[in-house]
PDB file of C-alpha atoms in Angstrom:
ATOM      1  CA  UNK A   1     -23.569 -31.638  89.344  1.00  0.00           C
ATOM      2  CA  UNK A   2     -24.366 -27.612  87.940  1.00  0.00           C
ATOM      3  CA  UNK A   3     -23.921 -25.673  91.299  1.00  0.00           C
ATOM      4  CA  UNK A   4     -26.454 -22.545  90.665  1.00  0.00           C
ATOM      5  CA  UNK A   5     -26.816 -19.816  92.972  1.00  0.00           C
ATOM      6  CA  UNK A   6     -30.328 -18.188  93.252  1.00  0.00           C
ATOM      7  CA  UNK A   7     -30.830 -14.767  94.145  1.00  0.00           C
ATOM      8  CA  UNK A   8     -34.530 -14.488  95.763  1.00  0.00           C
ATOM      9  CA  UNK A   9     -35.060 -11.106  96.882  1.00  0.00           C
ATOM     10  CA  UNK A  10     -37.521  -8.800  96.877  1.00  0.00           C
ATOM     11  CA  UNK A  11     -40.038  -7.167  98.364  1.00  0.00           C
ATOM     12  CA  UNK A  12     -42.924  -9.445  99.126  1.00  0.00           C
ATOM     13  CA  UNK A  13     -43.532 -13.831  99.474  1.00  0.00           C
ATOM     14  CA  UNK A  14     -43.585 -14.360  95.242  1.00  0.00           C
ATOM     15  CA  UNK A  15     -39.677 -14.465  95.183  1.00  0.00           C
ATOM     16  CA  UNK A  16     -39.384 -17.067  97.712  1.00  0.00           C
ATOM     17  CA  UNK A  17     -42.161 -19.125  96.489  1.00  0.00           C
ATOM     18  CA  UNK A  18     -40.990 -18.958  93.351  1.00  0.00           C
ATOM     19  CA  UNK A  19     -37.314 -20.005  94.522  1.00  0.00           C
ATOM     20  CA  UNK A  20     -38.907 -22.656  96.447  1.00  0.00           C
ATOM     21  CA  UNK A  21     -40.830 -24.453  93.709  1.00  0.00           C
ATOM     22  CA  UNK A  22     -37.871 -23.779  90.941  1.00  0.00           C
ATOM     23  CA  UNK A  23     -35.482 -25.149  93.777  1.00  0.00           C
ATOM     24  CA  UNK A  24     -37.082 -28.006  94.209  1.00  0.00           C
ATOM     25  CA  UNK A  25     -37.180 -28.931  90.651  1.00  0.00           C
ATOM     26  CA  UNK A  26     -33.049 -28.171  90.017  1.00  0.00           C
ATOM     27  CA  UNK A  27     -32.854 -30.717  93.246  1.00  0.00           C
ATOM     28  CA  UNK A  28     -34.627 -33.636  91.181  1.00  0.00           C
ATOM     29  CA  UNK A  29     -32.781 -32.584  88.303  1.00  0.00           C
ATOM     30  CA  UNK A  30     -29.043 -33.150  90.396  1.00  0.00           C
ATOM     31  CA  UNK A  31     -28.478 -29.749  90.549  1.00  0.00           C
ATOM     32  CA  UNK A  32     -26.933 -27.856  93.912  1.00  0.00           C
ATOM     33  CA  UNK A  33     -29.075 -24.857  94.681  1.00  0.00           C
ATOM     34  CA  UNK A  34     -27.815 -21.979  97.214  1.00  0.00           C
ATOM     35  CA  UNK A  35     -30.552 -19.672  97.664  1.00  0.00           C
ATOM     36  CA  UNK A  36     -30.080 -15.730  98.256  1.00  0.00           C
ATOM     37  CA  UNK A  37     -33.047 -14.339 100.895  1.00  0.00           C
ATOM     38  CA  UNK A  38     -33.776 -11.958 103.259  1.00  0.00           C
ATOM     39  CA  UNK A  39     -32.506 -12.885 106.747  1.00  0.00           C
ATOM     40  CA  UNK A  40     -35.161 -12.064 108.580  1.00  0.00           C
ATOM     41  CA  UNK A  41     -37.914 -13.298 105.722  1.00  0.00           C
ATOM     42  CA  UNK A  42     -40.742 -15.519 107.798  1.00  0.00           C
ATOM     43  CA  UNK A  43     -40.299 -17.137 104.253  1.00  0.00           C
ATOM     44  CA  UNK A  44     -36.932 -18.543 104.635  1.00  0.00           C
ATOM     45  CA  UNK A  45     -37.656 -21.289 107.324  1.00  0.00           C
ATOM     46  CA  UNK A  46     -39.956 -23.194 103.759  1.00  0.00           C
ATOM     47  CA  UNK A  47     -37.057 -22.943 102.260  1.00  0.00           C
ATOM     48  CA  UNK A  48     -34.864 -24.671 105.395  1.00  0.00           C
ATOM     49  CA  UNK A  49     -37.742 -26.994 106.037  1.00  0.00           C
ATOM     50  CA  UNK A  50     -37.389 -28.509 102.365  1.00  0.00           C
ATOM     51  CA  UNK A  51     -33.538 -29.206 102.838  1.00  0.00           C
ATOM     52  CA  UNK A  52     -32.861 -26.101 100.321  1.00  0.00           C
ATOM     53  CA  UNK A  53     -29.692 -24.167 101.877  1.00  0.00           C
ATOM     54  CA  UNK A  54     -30.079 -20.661 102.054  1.00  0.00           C
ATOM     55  CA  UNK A  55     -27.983 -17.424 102.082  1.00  0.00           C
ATOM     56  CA  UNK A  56     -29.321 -14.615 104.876  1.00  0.00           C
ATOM     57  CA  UNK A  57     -28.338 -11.177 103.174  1.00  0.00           C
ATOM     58  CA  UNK A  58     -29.372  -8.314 105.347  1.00  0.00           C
ATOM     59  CA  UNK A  59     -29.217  -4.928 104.237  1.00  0.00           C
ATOM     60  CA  UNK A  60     -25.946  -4.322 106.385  1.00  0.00           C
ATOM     61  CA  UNK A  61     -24.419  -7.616 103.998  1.00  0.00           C
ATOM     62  CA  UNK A  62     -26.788  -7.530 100.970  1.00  0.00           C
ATOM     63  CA  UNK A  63     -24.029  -8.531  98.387  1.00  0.00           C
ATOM     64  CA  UNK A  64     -23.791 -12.482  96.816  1.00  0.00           C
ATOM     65  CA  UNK A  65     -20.371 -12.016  96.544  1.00  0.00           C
ATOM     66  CA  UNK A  66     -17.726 -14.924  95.193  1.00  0.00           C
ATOM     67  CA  UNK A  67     -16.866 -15.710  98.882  1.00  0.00           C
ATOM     68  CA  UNK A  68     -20.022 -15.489 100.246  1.00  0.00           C
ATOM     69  CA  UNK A  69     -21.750 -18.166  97.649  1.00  0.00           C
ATOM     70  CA  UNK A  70     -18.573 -20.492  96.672  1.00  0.00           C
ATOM     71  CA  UNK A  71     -17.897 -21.984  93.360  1.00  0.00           C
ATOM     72  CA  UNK A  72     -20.778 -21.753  91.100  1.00  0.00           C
ATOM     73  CA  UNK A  73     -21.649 -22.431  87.236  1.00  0.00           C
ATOM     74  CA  UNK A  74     -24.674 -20.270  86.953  1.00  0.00           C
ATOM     75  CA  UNK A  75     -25.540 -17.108  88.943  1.00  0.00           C
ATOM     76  CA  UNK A  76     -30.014 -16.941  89.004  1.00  0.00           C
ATOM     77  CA  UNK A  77     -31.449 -13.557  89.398  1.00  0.00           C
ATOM     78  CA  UNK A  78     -35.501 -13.293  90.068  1.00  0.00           C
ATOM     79  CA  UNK A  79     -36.414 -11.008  88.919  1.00  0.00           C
ATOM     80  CA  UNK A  80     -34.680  -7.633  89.410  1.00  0.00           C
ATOM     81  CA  UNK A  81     -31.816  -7.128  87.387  1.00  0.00           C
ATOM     82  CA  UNK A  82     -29.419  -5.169  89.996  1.00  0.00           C
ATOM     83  CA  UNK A  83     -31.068  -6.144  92.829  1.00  0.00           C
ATOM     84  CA  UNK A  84     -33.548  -4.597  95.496  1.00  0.00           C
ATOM     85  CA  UNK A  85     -31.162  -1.916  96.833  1.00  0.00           C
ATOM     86  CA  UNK A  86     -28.470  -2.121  94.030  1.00  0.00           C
ATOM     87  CA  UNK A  87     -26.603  -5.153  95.401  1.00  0.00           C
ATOM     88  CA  UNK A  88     -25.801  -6.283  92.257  1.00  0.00           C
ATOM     89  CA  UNK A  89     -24.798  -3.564  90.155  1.00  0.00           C
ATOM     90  CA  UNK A  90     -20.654  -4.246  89.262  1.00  0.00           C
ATOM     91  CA  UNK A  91     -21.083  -7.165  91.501  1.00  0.00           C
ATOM     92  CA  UNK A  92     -18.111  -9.451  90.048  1.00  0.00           C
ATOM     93  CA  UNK A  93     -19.142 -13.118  89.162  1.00  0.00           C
ATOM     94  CA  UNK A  94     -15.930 -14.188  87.507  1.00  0.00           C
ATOM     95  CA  UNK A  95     -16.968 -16.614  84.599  1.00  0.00           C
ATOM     96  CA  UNK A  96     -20.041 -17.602  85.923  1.00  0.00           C
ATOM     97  CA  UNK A  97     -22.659 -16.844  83.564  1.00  0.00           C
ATOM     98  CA  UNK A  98     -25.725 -14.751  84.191  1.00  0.00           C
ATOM     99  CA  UNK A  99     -29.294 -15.674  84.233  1.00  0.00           C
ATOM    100  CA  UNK A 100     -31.733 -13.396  84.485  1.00  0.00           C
ATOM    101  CA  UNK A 101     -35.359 -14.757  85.381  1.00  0.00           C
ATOM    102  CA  UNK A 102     -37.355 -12.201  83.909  1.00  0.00           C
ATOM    103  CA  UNK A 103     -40.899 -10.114  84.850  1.00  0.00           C
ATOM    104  CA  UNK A 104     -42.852  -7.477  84.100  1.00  0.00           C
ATOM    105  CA  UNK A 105     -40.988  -4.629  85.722  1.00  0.00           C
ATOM    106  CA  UNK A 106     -41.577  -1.017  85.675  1.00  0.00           C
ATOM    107  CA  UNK A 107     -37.731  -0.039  84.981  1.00  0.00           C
ATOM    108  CA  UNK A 108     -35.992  -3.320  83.630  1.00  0.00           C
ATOM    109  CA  UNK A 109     -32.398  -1.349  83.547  1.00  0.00           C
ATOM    110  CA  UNK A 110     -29.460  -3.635  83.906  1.00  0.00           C
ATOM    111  CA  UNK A 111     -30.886  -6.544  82.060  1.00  0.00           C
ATOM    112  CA  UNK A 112     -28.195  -5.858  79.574  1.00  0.00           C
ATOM    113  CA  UNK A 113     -25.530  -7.206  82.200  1.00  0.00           C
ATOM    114  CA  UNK A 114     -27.265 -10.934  81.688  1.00  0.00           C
ATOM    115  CA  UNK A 115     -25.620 -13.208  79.155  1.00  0.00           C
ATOM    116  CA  UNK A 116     -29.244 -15.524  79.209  1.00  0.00           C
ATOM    117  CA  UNK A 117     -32.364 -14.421  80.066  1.00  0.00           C
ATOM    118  CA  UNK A 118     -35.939 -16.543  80.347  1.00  0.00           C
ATOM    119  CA  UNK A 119     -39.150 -14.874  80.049  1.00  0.00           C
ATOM    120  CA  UNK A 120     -41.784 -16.324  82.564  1.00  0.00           C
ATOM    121  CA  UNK A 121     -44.233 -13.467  81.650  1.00  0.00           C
ATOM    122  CA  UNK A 122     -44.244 -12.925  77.852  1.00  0.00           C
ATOM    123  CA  UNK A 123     -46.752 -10.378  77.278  1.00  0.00           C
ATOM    124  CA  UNK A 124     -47.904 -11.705  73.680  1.00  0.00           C
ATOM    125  CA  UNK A 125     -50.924 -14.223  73.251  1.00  0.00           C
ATOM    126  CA  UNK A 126     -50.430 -17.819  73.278  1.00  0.00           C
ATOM    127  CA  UNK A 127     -46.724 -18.058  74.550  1.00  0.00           C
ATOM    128  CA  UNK A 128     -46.056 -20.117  77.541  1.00  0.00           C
ATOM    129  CA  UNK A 129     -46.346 -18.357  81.645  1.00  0.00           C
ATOM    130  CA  UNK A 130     -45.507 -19.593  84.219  1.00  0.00           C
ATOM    131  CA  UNK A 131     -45.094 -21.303  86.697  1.00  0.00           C
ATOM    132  CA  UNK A 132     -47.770 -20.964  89.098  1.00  0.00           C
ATOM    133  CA  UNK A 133     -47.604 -22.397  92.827  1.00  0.00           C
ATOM    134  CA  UNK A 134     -49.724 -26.020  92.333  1.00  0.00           C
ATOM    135  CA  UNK A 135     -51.850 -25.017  95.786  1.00  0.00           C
ATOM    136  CA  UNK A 136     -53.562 -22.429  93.817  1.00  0.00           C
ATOM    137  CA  UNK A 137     -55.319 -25.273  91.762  1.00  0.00           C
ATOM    138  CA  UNK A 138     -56.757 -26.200  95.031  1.00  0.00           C
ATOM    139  CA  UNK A 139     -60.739 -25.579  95.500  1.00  0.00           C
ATOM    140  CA  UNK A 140     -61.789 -22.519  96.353  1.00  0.00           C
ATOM    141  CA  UNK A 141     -62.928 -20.977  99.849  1.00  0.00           C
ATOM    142  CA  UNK A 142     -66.091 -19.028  97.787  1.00  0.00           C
ATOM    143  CA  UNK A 143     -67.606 -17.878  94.547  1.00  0.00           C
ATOM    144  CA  UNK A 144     -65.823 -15.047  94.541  1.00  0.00           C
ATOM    145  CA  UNK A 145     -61.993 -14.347  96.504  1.00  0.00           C
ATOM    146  CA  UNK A 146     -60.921 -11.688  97.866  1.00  0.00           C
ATOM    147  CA  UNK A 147     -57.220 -11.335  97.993  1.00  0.00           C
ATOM    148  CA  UNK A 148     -55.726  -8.444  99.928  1.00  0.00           C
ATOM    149  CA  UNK A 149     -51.938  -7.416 100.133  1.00  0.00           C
ATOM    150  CA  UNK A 150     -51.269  -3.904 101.813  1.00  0.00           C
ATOM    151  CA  UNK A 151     -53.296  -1.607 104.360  1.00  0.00           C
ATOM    152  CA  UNK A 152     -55.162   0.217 101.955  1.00  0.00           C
ATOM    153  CA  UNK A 153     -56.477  -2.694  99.677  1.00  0.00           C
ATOM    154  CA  UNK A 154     -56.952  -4.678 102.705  1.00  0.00           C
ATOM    155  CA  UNK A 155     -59.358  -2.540 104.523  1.00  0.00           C
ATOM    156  CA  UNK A 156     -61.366  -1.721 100.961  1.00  0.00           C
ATOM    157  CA  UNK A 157     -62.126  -5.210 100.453  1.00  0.00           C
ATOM    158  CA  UNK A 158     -63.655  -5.793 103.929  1.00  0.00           C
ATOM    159  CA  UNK A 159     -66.049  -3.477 102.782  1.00  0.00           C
ATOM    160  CA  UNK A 160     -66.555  -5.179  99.479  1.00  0.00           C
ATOM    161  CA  UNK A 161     -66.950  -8.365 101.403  1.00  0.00           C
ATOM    162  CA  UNK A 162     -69.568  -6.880 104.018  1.00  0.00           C
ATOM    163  CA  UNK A 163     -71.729  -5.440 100.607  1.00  0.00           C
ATOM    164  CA  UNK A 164     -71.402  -9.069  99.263  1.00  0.00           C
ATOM    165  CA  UNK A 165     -72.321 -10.657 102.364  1.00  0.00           C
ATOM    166  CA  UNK A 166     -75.397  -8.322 102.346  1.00  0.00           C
ATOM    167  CA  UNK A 167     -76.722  -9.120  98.909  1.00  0.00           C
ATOM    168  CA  UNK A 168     -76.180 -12.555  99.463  1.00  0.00           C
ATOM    169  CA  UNK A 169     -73.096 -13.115  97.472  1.00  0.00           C
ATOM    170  CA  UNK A 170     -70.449 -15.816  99.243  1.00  0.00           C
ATOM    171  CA  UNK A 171     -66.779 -14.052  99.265  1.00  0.00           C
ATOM    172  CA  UNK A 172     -64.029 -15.123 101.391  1.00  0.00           C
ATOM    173  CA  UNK A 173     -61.466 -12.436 102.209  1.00  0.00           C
ATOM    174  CA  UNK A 174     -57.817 -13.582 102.284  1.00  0.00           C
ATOM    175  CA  UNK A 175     -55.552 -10.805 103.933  1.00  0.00           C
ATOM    176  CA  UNK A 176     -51.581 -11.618 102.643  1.00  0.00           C
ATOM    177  CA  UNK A 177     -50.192  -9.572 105.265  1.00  0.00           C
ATOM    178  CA  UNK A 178     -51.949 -11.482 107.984  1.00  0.00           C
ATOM    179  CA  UNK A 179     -50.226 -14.170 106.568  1.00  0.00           C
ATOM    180  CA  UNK A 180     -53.082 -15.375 104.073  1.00  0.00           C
ATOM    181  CA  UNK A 181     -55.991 -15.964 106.953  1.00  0.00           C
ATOM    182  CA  UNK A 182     -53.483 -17.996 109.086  1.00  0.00           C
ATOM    183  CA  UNK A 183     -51.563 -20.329 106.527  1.00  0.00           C
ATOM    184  CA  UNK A 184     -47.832 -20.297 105.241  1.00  0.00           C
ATOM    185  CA  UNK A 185     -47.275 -16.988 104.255  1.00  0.00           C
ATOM    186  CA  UNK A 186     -45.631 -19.014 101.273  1.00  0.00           C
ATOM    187  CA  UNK A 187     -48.796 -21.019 100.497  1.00  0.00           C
ATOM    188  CA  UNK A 188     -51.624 -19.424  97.645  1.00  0.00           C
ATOM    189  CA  UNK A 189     -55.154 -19.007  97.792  1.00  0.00           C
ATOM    190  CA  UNK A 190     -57.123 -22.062  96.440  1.00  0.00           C
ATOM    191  CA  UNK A 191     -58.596 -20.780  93.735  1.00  0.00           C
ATOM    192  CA  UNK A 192     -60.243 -23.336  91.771  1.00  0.00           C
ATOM    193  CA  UNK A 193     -64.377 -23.578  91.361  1.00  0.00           C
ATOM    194  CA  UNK A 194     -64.200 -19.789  92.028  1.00  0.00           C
ATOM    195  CA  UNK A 195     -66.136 -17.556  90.010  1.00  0.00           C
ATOM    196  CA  UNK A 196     -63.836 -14.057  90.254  1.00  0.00           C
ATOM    197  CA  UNK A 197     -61.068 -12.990  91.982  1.00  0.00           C
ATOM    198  CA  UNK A 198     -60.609  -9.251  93.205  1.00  0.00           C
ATOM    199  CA  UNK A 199     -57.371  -8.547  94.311  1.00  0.00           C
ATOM    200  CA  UNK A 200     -53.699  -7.123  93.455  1.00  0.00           C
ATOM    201  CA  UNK A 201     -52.335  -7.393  90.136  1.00  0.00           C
ATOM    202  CA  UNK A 202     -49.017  -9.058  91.298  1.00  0.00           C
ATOM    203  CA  UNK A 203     -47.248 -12.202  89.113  1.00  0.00           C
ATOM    204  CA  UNK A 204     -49.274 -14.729  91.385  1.00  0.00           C
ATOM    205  CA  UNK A 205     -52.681 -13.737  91.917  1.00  0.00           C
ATOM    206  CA  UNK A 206     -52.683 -12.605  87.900  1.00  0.00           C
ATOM    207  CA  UNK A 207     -51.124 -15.891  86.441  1.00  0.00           C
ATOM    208  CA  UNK A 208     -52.785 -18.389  89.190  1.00  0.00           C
ATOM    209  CA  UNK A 209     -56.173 -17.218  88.232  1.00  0.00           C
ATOM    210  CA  UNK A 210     -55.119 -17.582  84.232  1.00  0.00           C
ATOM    211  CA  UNK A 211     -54.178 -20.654  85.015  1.00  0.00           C
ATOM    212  CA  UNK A 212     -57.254 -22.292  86.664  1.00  0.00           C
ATOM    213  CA  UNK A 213     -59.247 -20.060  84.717  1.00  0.00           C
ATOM    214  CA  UNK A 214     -60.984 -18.003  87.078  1.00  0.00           C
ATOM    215  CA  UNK A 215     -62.176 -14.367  86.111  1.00  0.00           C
ATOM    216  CA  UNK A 216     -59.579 -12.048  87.623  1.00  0.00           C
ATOM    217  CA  UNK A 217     -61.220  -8.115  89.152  1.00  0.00           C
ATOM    218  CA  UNK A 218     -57.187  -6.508  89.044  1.00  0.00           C
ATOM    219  CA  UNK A 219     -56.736  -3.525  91.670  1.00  0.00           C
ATOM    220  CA  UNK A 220     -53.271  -2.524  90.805  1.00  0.00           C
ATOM    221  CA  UNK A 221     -51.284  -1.442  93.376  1.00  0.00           C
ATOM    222  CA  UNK A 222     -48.191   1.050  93.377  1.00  0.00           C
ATOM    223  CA  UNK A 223     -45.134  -0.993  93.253  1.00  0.00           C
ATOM    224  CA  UNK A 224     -41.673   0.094  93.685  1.00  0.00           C
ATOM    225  CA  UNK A 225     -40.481  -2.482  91.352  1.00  0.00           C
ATOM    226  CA  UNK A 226     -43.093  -4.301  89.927  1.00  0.00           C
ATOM    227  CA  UNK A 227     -45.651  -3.024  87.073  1.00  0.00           C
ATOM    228  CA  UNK A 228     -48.965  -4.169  88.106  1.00  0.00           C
ATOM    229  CA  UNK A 229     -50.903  -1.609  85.284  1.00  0.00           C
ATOM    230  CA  UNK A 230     -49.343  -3.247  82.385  1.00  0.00           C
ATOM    231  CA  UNK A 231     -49.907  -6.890  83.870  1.00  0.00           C
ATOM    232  CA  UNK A 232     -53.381  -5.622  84.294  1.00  0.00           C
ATOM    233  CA  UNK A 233     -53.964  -4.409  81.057  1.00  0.00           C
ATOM    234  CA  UNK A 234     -52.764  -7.638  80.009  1.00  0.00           C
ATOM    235  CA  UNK A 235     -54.009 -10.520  81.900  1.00  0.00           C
ATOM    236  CA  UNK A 236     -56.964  -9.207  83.554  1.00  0.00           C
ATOM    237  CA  UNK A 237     -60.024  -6.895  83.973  1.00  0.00           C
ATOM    238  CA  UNK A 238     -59.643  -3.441  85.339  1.00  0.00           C
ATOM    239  CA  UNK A 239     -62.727  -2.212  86.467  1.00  0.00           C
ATOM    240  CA  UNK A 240     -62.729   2.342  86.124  1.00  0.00           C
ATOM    241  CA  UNK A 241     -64.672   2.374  90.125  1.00  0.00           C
ATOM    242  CA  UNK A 242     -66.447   0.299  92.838  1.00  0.00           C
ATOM    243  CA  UNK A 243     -69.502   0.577  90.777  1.00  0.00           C
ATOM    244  CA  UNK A 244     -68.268  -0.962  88.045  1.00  0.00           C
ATOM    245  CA  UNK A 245     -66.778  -3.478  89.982  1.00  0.00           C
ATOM    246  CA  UNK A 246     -69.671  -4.228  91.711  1.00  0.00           C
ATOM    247  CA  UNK A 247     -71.440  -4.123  88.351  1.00  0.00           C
ATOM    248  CA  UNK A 248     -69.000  -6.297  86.471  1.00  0.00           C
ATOM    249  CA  UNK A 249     -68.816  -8.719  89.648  1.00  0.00           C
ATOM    250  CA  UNK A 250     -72.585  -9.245  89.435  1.00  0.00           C
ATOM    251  CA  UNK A 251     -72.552 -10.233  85.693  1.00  0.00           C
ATOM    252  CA  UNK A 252     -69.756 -12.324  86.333  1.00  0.00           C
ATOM    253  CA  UNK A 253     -71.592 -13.901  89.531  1.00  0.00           C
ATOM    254  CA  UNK A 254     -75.024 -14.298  87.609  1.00  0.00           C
ATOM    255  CA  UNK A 255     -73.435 -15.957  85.021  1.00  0.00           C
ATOM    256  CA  UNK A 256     -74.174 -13.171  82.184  1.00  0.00           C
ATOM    257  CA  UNK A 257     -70.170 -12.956  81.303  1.00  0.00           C
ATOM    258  CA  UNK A 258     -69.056 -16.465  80.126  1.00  0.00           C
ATOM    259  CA  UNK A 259     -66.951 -18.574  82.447  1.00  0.00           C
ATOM    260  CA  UNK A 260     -62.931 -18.128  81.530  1.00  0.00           C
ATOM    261  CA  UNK A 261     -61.030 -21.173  80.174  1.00  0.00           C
ATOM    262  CA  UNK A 262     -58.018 -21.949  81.980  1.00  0.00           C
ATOM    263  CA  UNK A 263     -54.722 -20.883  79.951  1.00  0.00           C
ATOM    264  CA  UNK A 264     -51.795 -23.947  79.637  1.00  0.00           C
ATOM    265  CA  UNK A 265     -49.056 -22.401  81.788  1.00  0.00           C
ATOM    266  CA  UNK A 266     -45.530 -24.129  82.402  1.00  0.00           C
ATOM    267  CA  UNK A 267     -44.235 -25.976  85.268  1.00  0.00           C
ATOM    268  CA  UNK A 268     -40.931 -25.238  87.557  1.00  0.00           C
ATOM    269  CA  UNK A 269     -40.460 -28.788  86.100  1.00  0.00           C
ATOM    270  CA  UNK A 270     -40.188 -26.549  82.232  1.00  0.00           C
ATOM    271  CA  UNK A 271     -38.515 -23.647  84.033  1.00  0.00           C
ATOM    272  CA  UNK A 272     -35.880 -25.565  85.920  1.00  0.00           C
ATOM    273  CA  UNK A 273     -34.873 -27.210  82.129  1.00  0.00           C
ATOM    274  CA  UNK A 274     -35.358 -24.049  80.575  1.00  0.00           C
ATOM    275  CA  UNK A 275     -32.271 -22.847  82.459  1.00  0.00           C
ATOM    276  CA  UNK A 276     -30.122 -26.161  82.180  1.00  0.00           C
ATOM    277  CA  UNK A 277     -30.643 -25.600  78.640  1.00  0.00           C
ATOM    278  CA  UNK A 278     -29.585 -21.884  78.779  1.00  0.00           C
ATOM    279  CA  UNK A 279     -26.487 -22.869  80.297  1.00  0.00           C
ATOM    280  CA  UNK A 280     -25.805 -25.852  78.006  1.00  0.00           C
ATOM    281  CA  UNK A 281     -26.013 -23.951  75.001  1.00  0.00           C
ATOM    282  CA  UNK A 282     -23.318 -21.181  73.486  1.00  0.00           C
ATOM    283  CA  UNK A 283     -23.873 -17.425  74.561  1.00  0.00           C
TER     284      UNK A 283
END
């Protein structure tokens, strides 16, 4: 049995939805899974709830170290490479080897210190993303979703939605920091049948609506970590003001722009072999 240790933190739900779905998939796979979170995360009790054991590092305690996590062959990072307040900068693994789960960040020092490293967001055309949460395929609330995610964004959106409303378009506003409209704060946005998203450019929202191939309105917000203006520029349309959003969202609506296809995207089936592979073959 590979005993892996995966460190989940970070600053929003992605990392723990993400360790939830690649946990689960290690599990069926025979492979013993601790998983590194936030104490206090409203997320950790999925985790707990799915029989996944969890480590609570608070910011007093935020090191894995080789006490705290036992005997392990492979030490997991998603996706910052020394950690959300330098916990794992000269953090001593012993033998264990490195794997670094990687993203688009905006300063990707310390990579260097992993001896394997697996892309889930290459940035060139026709390579495989992924994975996306599967409750994202779901159907969608609207014709167009509205995805909030901080104060700001949150509160501009309600007034996109009350335009919308007024011109007869149906939206359905999905506030993440109200715990998405009531649900899990681990669960997605159903996003499938939708015509456009406008929200965030975070990993989800940008690779769910790729996925189910739903137009995708990007916002991006100012990250300490992650780099939502080059996943923008990549993966989705950037509108230059409201007016041109409302102006793009109206072609998109009346069916002047073309529908998108969905994009193949792996599974945490693919990712979860992806790294027993890595740590099968030689460094």
């Amino acid at each position: 049995m590979t005993r892996i240790y995966l460190h989940a933190l970070g600053g929003g739900h992605g990392h723990l939805r993400r360790a939830l779905g690649l946990s689960r998939a290690l599990r069926a796979r025979n492979a013993e899974v601790l998983v590194g979170v936030p104490a206090d995360h409203p997320g950790r009790a999925a985790l707990r709830s799915a029989g996944i054991p969890t480590l609570g590092l608070t910011r007093a305690a935020p090191r894995p170290t080789r006490a705290r996590i036992g005997p392990r062959d492979a030490f997991v990072v998603d996706a910052l490479p020394r950690g959300v307040v330098g916990e794992l900068e000269d953090l001593d693994t012993g033998s264990c080897p490195r794997v670094l789960i990687r993203r688009l960040l905006r300063n990707p020092a310390g990579t260097e210190k992993y001896s394997r490293v697996i892309d889930v967001e290459p940035v060139e055309k026709g390579r495989g993303f992924g994975p996306v949460i599967a409750p994202s395929l779901q159907p969608a609330a609207a014709e167009v979703i509205l995805v909030g995610g901080d104060p700001a964004l949150d509160a501009f959106l309600r007034r996109l939605a009350a335009r919308l409303h007024r011109a007869g378009v149906e939206a359905s506003l999905h506030c993440r920091r109200r715990g998405l409209g009531g649900t899990s704060p681990l669960e997605p946005v159903g996003l499938r049948g939708a015509r456009c998203v406008v929200g965030a450019a975070g990993y989800h929202l940008v690779h769910e609506a790729r996925a189910v191939g739903v137009h995708h309105l990007a916002l991006p917000r100012p990250r300490r970590f992650d780099d939502q203006h080059t996943r923008a520029r990549a993966f989705a349309r950037t509108p230059s003001s409201p007016e041109d959003l409302l102006r793009v969202l109206a072609e998109i609506c009346s069916g002047h722009i073309e529908p998108r296809q969905p994009e193949p995207t792996r599974s945490f089936t693919e990712l979860a072999e992806d790294l027993l592979s890595a740590l099968e073959s030689p460094r």
